[in-house]
Short mmCIF file of C-alpha atoms in Angstrom, two decimals:
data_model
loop_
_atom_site.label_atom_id
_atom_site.label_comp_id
_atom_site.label_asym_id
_atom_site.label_seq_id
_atom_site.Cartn_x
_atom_site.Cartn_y
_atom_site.Cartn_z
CA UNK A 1 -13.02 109.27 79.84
CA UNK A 2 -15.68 108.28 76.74
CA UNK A 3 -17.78 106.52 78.76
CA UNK A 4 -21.05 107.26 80.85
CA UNK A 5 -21.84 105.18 84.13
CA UNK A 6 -25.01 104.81 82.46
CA UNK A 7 -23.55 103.10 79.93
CA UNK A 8 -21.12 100.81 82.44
CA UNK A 9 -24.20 100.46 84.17
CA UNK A 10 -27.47 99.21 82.28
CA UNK A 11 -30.57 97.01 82.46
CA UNK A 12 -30.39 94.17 80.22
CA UNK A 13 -31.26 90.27 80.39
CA UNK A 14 -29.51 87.18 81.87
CA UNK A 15 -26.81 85.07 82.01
CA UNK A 16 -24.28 86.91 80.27
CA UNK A 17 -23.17 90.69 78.90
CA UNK A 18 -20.88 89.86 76.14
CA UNK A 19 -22.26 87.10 75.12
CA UNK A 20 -26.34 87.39 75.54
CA UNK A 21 -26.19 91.33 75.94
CA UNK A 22 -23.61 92.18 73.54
CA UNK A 23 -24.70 90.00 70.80
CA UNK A 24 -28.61 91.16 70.70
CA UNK A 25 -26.97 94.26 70.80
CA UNK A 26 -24.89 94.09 67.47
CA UNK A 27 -28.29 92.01 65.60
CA UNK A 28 -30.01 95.84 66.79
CA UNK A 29 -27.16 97.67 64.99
CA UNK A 30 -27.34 95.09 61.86
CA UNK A 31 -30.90 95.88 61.75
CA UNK A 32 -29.97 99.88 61.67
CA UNK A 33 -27.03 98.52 58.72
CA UNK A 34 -29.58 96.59 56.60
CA UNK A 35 -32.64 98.78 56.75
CA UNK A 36 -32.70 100.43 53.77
CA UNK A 37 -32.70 96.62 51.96
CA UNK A 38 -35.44 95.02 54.27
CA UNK A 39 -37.54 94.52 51.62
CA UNK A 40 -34.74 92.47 49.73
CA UNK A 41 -34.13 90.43 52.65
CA UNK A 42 -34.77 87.01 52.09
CA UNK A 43 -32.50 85.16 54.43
CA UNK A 44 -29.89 85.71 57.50
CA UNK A 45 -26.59 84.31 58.14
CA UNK A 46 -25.25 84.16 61.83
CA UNK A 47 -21.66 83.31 62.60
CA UNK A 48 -20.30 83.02 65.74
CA UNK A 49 -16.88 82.88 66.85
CA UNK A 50 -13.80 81.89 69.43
CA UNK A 51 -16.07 82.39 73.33
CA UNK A 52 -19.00 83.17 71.59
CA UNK A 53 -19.29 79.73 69.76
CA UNK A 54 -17.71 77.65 72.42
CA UNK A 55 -19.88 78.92 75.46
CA UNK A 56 -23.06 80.60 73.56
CA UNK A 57 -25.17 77.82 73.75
CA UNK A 58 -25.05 78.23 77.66
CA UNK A 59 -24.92 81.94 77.59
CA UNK A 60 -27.78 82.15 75.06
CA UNK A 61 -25.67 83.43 72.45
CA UNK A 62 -27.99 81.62 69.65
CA UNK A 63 -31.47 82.93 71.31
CA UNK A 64 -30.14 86.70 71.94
CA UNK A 65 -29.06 87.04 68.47
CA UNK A 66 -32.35 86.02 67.51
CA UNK A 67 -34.78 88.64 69.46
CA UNK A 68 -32.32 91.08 68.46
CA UNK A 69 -32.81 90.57 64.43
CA UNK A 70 -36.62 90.36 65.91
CA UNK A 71 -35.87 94.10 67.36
CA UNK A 72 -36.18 93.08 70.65
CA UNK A 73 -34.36 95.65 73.17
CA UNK A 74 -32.39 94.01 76.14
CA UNK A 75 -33.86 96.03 78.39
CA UNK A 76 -36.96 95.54 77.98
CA UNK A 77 -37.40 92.28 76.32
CA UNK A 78 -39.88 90.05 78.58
CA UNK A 79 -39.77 86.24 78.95
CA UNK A 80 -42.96 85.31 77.63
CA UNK A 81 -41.69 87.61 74.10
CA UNK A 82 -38.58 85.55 73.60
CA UNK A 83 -40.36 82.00 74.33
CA UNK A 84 -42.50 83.24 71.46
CA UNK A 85 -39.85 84.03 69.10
CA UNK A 86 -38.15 81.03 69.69
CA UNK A 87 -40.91 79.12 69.23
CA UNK A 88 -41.82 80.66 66.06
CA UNK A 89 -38.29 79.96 65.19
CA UNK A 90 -38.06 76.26 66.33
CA UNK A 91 -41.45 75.09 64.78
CA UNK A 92 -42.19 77.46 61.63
CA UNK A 93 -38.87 77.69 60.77
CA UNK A 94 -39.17 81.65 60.90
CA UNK A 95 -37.88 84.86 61.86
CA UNK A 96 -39.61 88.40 61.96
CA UNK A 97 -36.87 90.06 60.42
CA UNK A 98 -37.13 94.21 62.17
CA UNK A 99 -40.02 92.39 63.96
CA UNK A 100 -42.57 92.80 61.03
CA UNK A 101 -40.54 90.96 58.26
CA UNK A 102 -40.64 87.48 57.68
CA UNK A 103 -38.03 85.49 56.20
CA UNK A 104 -37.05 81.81 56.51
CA UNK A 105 -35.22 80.89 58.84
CA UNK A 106 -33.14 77.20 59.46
CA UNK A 107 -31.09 76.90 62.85
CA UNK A 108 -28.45 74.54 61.46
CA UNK A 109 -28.25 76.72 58.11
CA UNK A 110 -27.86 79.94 59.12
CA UNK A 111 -26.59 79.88 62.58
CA UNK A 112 -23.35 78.62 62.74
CA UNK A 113 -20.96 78.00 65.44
CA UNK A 114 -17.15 78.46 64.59
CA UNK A 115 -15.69 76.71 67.68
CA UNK A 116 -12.23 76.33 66.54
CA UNK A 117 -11.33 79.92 65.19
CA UNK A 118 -11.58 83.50 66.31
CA UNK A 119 -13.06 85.26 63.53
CA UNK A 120 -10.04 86.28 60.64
CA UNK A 121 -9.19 89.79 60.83
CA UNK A 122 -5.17 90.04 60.73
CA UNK A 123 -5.58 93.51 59.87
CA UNK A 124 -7.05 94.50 62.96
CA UNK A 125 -6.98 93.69 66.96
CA UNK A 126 -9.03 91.03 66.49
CA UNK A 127 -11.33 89.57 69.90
CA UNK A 128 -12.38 86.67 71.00
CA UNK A 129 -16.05 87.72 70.89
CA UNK A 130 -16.66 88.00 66.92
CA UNK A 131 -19.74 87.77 64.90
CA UNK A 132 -20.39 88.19 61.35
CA UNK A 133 -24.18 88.89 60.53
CA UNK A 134 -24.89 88.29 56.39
CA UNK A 135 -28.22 89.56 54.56
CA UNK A 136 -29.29 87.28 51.32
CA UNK A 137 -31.45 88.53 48.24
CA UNK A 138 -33.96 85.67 47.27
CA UNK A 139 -31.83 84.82 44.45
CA UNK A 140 -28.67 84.62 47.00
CA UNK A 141 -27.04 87.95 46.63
CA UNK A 142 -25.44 89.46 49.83
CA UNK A 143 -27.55 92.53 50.68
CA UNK A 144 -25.57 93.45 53.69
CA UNK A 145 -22.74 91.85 55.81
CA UNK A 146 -21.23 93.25 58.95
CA UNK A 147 -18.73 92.15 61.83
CA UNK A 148 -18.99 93.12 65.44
CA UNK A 149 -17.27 92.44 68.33
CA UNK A 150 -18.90 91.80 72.07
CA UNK A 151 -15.97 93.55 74.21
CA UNK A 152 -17.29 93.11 77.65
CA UNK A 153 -20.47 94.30 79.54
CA UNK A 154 -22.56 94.57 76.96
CA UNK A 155 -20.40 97.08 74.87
CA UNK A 156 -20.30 95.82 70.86
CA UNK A 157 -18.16 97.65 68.41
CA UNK A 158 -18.14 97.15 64.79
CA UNK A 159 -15.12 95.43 63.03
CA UNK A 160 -13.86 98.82 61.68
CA UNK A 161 -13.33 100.70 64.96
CA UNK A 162 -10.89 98.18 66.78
CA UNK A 163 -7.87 99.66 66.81
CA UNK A 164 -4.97 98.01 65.14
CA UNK A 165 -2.43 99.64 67.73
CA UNK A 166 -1.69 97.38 70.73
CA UNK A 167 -1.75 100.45 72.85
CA UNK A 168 -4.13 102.88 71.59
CA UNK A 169 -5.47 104.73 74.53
CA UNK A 170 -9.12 105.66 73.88
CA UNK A 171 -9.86 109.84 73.87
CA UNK A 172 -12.65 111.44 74.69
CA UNK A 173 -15.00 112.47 72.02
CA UNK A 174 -17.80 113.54 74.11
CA UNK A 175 -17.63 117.19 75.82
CA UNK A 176 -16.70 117.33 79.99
CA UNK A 177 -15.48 118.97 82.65
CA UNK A 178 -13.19 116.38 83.82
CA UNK A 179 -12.18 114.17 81.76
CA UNK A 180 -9.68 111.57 82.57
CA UNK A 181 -7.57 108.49 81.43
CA UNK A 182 -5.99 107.09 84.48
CA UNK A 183 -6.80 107.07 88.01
CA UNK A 184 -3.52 109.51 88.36
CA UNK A 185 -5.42 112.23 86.80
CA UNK A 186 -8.56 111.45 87.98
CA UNK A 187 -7.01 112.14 91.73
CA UNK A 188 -4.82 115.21 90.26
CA UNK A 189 -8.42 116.72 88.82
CA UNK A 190 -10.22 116.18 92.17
CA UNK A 191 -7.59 117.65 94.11
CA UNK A 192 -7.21 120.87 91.77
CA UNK A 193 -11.33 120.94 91.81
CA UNK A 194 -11.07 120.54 95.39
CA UNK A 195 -14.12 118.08 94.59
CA UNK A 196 -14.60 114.50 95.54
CA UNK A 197 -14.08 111.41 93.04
CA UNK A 198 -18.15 111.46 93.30
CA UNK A 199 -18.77 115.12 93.03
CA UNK A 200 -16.56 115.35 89.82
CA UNK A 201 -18.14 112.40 88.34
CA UNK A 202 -21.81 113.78 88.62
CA UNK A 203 -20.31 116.85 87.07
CA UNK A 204 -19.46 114.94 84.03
CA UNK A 205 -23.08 112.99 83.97
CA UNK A 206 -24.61 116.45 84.30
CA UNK A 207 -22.71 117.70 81.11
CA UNK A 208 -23.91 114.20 79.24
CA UNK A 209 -27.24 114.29 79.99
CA UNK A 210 -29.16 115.52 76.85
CA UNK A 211 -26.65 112.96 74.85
CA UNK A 212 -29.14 110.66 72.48
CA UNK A 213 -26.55 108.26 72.37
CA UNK A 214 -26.77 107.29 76.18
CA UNK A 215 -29.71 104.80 76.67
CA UNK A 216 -30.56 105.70 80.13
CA UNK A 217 -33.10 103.76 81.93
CA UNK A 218 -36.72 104.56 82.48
CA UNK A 219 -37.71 106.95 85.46
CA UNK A 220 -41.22 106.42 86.96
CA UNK A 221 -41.35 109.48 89.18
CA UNK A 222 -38.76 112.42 88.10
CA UNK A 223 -37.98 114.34 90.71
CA UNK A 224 -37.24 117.51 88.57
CA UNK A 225 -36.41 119.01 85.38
CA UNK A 226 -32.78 119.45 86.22
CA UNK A 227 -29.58 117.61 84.48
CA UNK A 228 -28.60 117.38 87.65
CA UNK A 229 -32.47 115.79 88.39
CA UNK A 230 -32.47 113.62 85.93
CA UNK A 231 -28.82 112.01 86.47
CA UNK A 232 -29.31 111.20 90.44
CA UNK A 233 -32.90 110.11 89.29
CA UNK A 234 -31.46 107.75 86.87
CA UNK A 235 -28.70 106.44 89.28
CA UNK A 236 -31.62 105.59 91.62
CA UNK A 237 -33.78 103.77 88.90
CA UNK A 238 -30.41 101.82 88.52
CA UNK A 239 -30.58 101.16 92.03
CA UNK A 240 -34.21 100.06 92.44
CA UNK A 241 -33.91 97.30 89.65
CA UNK A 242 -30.89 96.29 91.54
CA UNK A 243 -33.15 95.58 94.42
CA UNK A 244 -35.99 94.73 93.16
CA UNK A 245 -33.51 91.23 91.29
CA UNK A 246 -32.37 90.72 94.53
CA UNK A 247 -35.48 90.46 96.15
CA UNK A 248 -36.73 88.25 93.64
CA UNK A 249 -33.79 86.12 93.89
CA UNK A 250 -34.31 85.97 98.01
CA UNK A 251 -38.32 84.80 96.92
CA UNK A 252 -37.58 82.41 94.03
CA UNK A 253 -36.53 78.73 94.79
CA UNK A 254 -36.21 75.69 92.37
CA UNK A 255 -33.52 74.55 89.93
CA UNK A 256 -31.66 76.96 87.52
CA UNK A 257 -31.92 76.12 83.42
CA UNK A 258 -29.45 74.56 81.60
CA UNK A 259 -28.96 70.93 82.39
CA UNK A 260 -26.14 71.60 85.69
CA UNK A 261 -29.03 70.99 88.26
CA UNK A 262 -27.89 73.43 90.08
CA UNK A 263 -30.10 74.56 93.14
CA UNK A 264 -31.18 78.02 94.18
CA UNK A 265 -29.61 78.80 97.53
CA UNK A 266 -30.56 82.13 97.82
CA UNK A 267 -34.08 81.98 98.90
CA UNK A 268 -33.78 79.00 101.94
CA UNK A 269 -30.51 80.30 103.27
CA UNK A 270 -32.50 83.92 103.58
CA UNK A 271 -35.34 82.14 105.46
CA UNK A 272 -32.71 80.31 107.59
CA UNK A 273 -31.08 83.22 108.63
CA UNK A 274 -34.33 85.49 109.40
CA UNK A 275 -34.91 82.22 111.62
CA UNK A 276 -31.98 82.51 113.22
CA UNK A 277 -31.41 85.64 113.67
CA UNK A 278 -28.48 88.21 113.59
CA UNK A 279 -26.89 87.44 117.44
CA UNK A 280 -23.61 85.79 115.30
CA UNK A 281 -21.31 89.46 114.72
CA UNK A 282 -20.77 87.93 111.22
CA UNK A 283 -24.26 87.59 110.12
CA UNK A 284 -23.54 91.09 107.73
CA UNK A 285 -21.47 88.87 106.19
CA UNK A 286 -23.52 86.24 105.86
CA UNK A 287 -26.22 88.68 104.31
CA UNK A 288 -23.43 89.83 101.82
CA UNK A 289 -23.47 86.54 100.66
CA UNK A 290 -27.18 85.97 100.18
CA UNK A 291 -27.50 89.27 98.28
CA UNK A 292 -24.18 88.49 95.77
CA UNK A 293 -26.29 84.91 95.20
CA UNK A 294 -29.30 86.04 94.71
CA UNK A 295 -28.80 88.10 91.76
CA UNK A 296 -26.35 85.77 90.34
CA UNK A 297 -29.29 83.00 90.87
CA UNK A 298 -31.59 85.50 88.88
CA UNK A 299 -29.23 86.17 86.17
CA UNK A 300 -28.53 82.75 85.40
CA UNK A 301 -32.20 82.24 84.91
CA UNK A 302 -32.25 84.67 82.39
CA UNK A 303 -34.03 87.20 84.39
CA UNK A 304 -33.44 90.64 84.08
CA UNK A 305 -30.28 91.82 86.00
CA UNK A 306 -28.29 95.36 85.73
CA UNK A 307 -24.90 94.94 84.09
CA UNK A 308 -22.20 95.88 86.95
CA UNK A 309 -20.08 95.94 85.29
CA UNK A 310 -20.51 92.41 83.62
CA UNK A 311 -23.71 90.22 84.13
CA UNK A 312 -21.57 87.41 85.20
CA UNK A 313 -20.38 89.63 87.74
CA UNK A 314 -23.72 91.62 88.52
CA UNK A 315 -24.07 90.44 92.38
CA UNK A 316 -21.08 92.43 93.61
CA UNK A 317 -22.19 96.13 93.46
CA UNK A 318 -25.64 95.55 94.20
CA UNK A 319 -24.73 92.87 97.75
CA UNK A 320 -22.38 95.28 98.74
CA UNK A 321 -24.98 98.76 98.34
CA UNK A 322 -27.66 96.49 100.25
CA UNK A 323 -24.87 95.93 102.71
CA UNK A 324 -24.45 99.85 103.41
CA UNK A 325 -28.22 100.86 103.73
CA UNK A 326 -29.02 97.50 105.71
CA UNK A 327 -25.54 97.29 108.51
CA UNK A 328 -24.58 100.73 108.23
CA UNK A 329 -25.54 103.71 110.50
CA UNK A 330 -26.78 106.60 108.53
CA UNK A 331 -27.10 104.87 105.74
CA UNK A 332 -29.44 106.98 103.13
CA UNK A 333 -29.63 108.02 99.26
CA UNK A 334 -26.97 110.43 99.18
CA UNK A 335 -24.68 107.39 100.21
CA UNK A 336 -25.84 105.45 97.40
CA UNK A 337 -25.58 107.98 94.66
CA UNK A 338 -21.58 108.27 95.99
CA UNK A 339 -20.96 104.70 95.77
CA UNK A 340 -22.61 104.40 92.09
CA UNK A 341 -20.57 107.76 90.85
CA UNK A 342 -17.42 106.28 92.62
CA UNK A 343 -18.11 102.84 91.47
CA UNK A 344 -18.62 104.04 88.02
CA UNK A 345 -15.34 106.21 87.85
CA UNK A 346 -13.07 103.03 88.21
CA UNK A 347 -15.07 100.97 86.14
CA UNK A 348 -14.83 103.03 83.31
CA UNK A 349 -10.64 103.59 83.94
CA UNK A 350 -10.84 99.38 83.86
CA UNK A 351 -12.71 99.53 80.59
CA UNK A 352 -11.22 102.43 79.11
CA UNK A 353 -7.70 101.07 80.04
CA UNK A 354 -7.67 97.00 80.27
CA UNK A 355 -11.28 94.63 79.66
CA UNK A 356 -14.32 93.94 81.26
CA UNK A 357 -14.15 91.21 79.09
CA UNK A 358 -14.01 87.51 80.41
CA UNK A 359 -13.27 85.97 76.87
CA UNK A 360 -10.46 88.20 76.81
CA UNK A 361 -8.72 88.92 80.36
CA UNK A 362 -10.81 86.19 82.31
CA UNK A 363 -12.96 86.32 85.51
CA UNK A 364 -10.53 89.39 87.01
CA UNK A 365 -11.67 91.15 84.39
CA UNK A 366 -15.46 90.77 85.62
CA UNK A 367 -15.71 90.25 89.32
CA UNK A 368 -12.05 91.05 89.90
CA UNK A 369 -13.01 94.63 88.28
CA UNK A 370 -16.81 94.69 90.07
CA UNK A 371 -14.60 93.91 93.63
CA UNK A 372 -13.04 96.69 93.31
CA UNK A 373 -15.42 99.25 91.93
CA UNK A 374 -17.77 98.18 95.21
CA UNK A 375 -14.27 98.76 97.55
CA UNK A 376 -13.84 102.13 96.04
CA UNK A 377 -17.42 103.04 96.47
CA UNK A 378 -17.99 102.01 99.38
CA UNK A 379 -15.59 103.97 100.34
CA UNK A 380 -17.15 107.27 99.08
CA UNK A 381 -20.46 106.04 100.45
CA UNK A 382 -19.18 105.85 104.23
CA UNK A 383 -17.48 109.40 103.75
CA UNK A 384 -13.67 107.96 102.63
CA UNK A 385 -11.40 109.89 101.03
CA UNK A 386 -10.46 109.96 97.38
CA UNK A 387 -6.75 108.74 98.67
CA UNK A 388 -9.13 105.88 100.08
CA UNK A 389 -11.18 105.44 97.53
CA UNK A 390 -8.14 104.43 94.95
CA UNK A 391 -6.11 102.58 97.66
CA UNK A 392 -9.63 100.55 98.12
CA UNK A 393 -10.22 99.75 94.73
CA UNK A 394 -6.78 98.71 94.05
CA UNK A 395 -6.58 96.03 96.91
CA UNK A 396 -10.06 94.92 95.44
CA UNK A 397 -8.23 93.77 92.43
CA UNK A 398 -4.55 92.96 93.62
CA UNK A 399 -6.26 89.80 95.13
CA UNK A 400 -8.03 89.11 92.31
CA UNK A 401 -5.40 88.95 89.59
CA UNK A 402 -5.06 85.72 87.70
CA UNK A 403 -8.37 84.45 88.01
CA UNK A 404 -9.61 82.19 84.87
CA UNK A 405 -13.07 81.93 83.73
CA UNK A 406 -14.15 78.80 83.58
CA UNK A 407 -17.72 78.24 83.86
CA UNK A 408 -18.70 74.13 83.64
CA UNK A 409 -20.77 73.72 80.86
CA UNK A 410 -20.89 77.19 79.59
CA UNK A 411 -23.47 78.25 82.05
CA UNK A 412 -22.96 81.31 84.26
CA UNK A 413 -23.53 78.62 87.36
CA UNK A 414 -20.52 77.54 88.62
CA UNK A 415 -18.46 78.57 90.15
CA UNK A 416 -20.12 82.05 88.89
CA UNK A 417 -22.47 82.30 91.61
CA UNK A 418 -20.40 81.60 94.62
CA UNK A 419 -17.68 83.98 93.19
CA UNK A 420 -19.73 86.91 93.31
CA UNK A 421 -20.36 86.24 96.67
CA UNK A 422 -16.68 86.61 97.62
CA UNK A 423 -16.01 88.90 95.63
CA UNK A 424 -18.74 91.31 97.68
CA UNK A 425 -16.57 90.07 100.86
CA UNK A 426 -13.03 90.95 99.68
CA UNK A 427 -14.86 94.33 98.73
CA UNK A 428 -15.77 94.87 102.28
CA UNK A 429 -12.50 93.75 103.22
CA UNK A 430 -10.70 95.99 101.16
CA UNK A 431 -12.76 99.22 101.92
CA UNK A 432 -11.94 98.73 105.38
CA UNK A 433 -8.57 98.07 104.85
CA UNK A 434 -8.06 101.24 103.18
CA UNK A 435 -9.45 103.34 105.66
CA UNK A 436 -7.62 101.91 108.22
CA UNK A 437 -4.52 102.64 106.53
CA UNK A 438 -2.63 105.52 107.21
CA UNK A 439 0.27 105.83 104.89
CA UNK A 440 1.29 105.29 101.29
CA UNK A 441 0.72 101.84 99.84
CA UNK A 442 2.99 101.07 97.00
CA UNK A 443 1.26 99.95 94.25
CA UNK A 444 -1.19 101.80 92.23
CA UNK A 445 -4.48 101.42 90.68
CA UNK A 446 -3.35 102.28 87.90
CA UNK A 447 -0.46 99.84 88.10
CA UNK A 448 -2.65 97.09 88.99
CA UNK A 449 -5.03 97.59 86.44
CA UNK A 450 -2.06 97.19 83.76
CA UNK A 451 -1.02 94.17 85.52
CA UNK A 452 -4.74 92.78 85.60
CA UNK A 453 -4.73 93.80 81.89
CA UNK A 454 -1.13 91.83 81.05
CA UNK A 455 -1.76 88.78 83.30
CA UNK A 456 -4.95 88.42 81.27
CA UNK A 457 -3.29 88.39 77.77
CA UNK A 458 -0.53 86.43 79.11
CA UNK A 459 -3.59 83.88 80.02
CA UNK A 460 -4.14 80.99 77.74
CA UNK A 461 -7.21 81.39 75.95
CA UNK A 462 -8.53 78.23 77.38
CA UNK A 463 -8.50 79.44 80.60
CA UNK A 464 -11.25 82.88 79.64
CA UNK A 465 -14.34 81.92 79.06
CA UNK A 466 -14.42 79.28 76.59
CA UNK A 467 -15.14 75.99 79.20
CA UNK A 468 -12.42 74.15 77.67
CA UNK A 469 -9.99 74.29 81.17
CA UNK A 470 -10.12 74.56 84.81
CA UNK A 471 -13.56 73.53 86.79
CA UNK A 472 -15.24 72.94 83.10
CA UNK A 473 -12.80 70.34 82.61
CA UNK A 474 -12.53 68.87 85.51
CA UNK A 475 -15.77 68.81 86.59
CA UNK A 476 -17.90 66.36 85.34
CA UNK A 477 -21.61 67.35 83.40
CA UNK A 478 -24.45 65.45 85.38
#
């Protein structure tokens, strides 16, 4: 384990992780690269490659990477700041380099959209997320040139630290408790511990909480001093924007960007339903669904969403902890702070172990992998065991294997929306399922994250997230 649930989890901006979140983050860490030569800066060169050309126009690809060189932070960037930048960009033909250095700045010159090649690197396990940013002198000297890669929910690694072996499993550099690589050991530790998937998990937070390089997000009212304070705190702050972008997405009607026409749903099948009432046994379900859409409806807007573990796949986790404090007895905070720490846990052995990444694996690798986080925490959060939990979280993706991304026109619309929605439903399904069950089940989550993993490289690459296959062919732009 090398990776924080506050890092699988994080506040950032719509439609898309690896390809609006990712990419302003690498233009952050070019900024960092090219400081010491800002005054030399003169001009910026953008490529984009493979996914990231083909679908960045309707993932916003082109305007993240521009409030990032403008040192604009994700999670905190506002609306109203990038209309301005864009603006300045579109009619002054200018960028605030670092945010306070102006250089000149022409869309068709210097950012460029590769559509036909993933970006050249035969040394190295290349992915299909690649960008190269390239400083210019004023007399047309490079400065500074970097690559990065956008590997899935907002995660961005530089060119130099992707592995060239096929099957490098990633070690942990940071110091833990309990660190694991595999769900295996994860239940082996618990048991020895005599802890719960949850308890051992916080226990790992704890011992990460004074590191710098964990962006956690902002906590109005800290309940304590504590490591242990501050890491349920944070959880909770997690959970409140969750909320707070569904609720908005329940209040917010109208058409979504981006050309599709595609109408909210959320808001008007909400009011229906508070109309009608909850005398139909299924109306949870129909909830479930209302919650899933209504952050999906908000992230496609390019409103401010919490990566779980993908933005395209942001409505599971937070439809399916909604579900548990609105239909379920006892409900309470505790309950939510298990699911998020049990939630995290498998995301991370997904991440660590296989992709989060559409572009690379496809749409099992986003709300495949968010199904089955939510089955294995909801699990915790109703009191499950850790047996449970993993048999949960593995029937969460075993019905999810194989699916393509395939967005129509690039957009995070269709059929991205509706998918989170049953993907929060085959969560349910599968929590229940698995604490129902009494005996073994035969296949592993660790064995089904491999096979997510394989299926998705065995995928052809028109099938994960580049629009060029499936509903985005198919399907005909209006």
């Amino acid at each position: 384990m090398n990776t924080s649930l506050f890092e699988l989890f994080k506040i950032g901006i719509g439609p898309s992780s690896s390809h609006t979140v990712g990419p302003m983050r690498a233009a952050l860490a070019f900024l960092h690269e090219a400081g010491p030569r800002l005054p030399d800066i003169h001009r910026v060169l953008i490529d984009l490659y493979g996914s990231l050309a083909l679908t960045g126009i309707g993932h916003g690809t082109d305007h993240a990477v521009l409030a990032g060189l403008s040192n604009q932070q994700p999670d905190t960037i506002t609306p109203e700041s990038m209309a301005s930048l864009l603006d300045r960009a579109s009619a002054k033909n200018q960028l605030l380099f670092h945010g306070d250095h102006p250089i000149e700045f022409l869309r068709e010159r210097d950012l460029l959209f590769h559509r036909d090649q993933m970006f050249p690197a035969p040394e190295i396990k290349t992915h299909p997320n690649g960008m190269r940013f390239t400083a210019f002198d004023a007399t047309g000297e490079i400065v500074a040139s970097h690559v990065y890669f956008s590997i899935g929910g907002g995660f961005v690694i530089p060119a130099e630290e992707l592995s060239p072996e096929e099957d490098a499993v990633p070690k942990s550099s940071r110091p833990m408790p309990f660190p694991f690589r595999s769900a295996e050991e994860l239940l082996k530790l618990s048991t020895k511990s005599n802890l719960t998937i949850a308890e051992l998990m916080f226990q790992n937070e704890v011992a990460l909480a004074h590191d710098a390089s964990i962006l956690r997000p902002r906590v109005e009212h800290p309940t304590g001093e504590q490591d242990a304070d501050k890491v349920r705190d944070g959880i909770l702050a997690l959970w409140s924007a969750m909320r707070d972008c569904a609720e908005r997405g329940m209040r917010t009607g109208g058409i979504l960007p981006g050309g599709l026409n595609v109408r909210r749903r959320a808001q008007r099948l909400s009011e229906r339903l508070k109309e009608e009432g909850s005398r139909d046994p299924l109306a949870p379900l129909d909830w479930l669904t209302i919650y899933a859409m209504a952050v999906n409806e908000e992230n496609a807007a390019g409103s401010r969403v919490v990566t779980a573990p993908t933005n395209g796949a942001a409505g599971v986790i937070p439809a399916i902890g909604l579900y548990y404090l609105n239909f379920i007895e006892g409900a309470n905070d505790d309950g939510i702070v298990r699911y998020f720490l049990t939630a995290a846990a498998i995301g991370i052995l997904y991440k660590e172990n296989a992709s989060i990444s559409g572009a690379e694996v496809g749409c099992q690798g986003e709300v495949g992998v968010a199904c089955s986080m939510a089955a294995g925490g909801l699990v915790a959060a109703l009191g499950g065991t850790n047996a449970q939990v993993e048999h949960a979280a593995e029937i969460g993706m075993e019905h999810n294997l194989g699916m393509t991304c395939d967005p129509i026109g690039g957009l995070v619309q269709i059929p991205c929306i509706e998918r989170n929605a049953m993907g929060a439903v085959k969560a349910v399904n599968a929590a229940r399922m698995a604490m129902h069950e009494t005996d073994e089940h035969k296949v592993s989550l660790d064995q089904v994250i491999r096979t997510m993993y394989q299926t998705g490289l065995d995928m052809q690459s028109r099938y994960k997230e580049t629009s060029l296959a499936g509903l985005a062919l198919n399907v005909i732009e209006c």
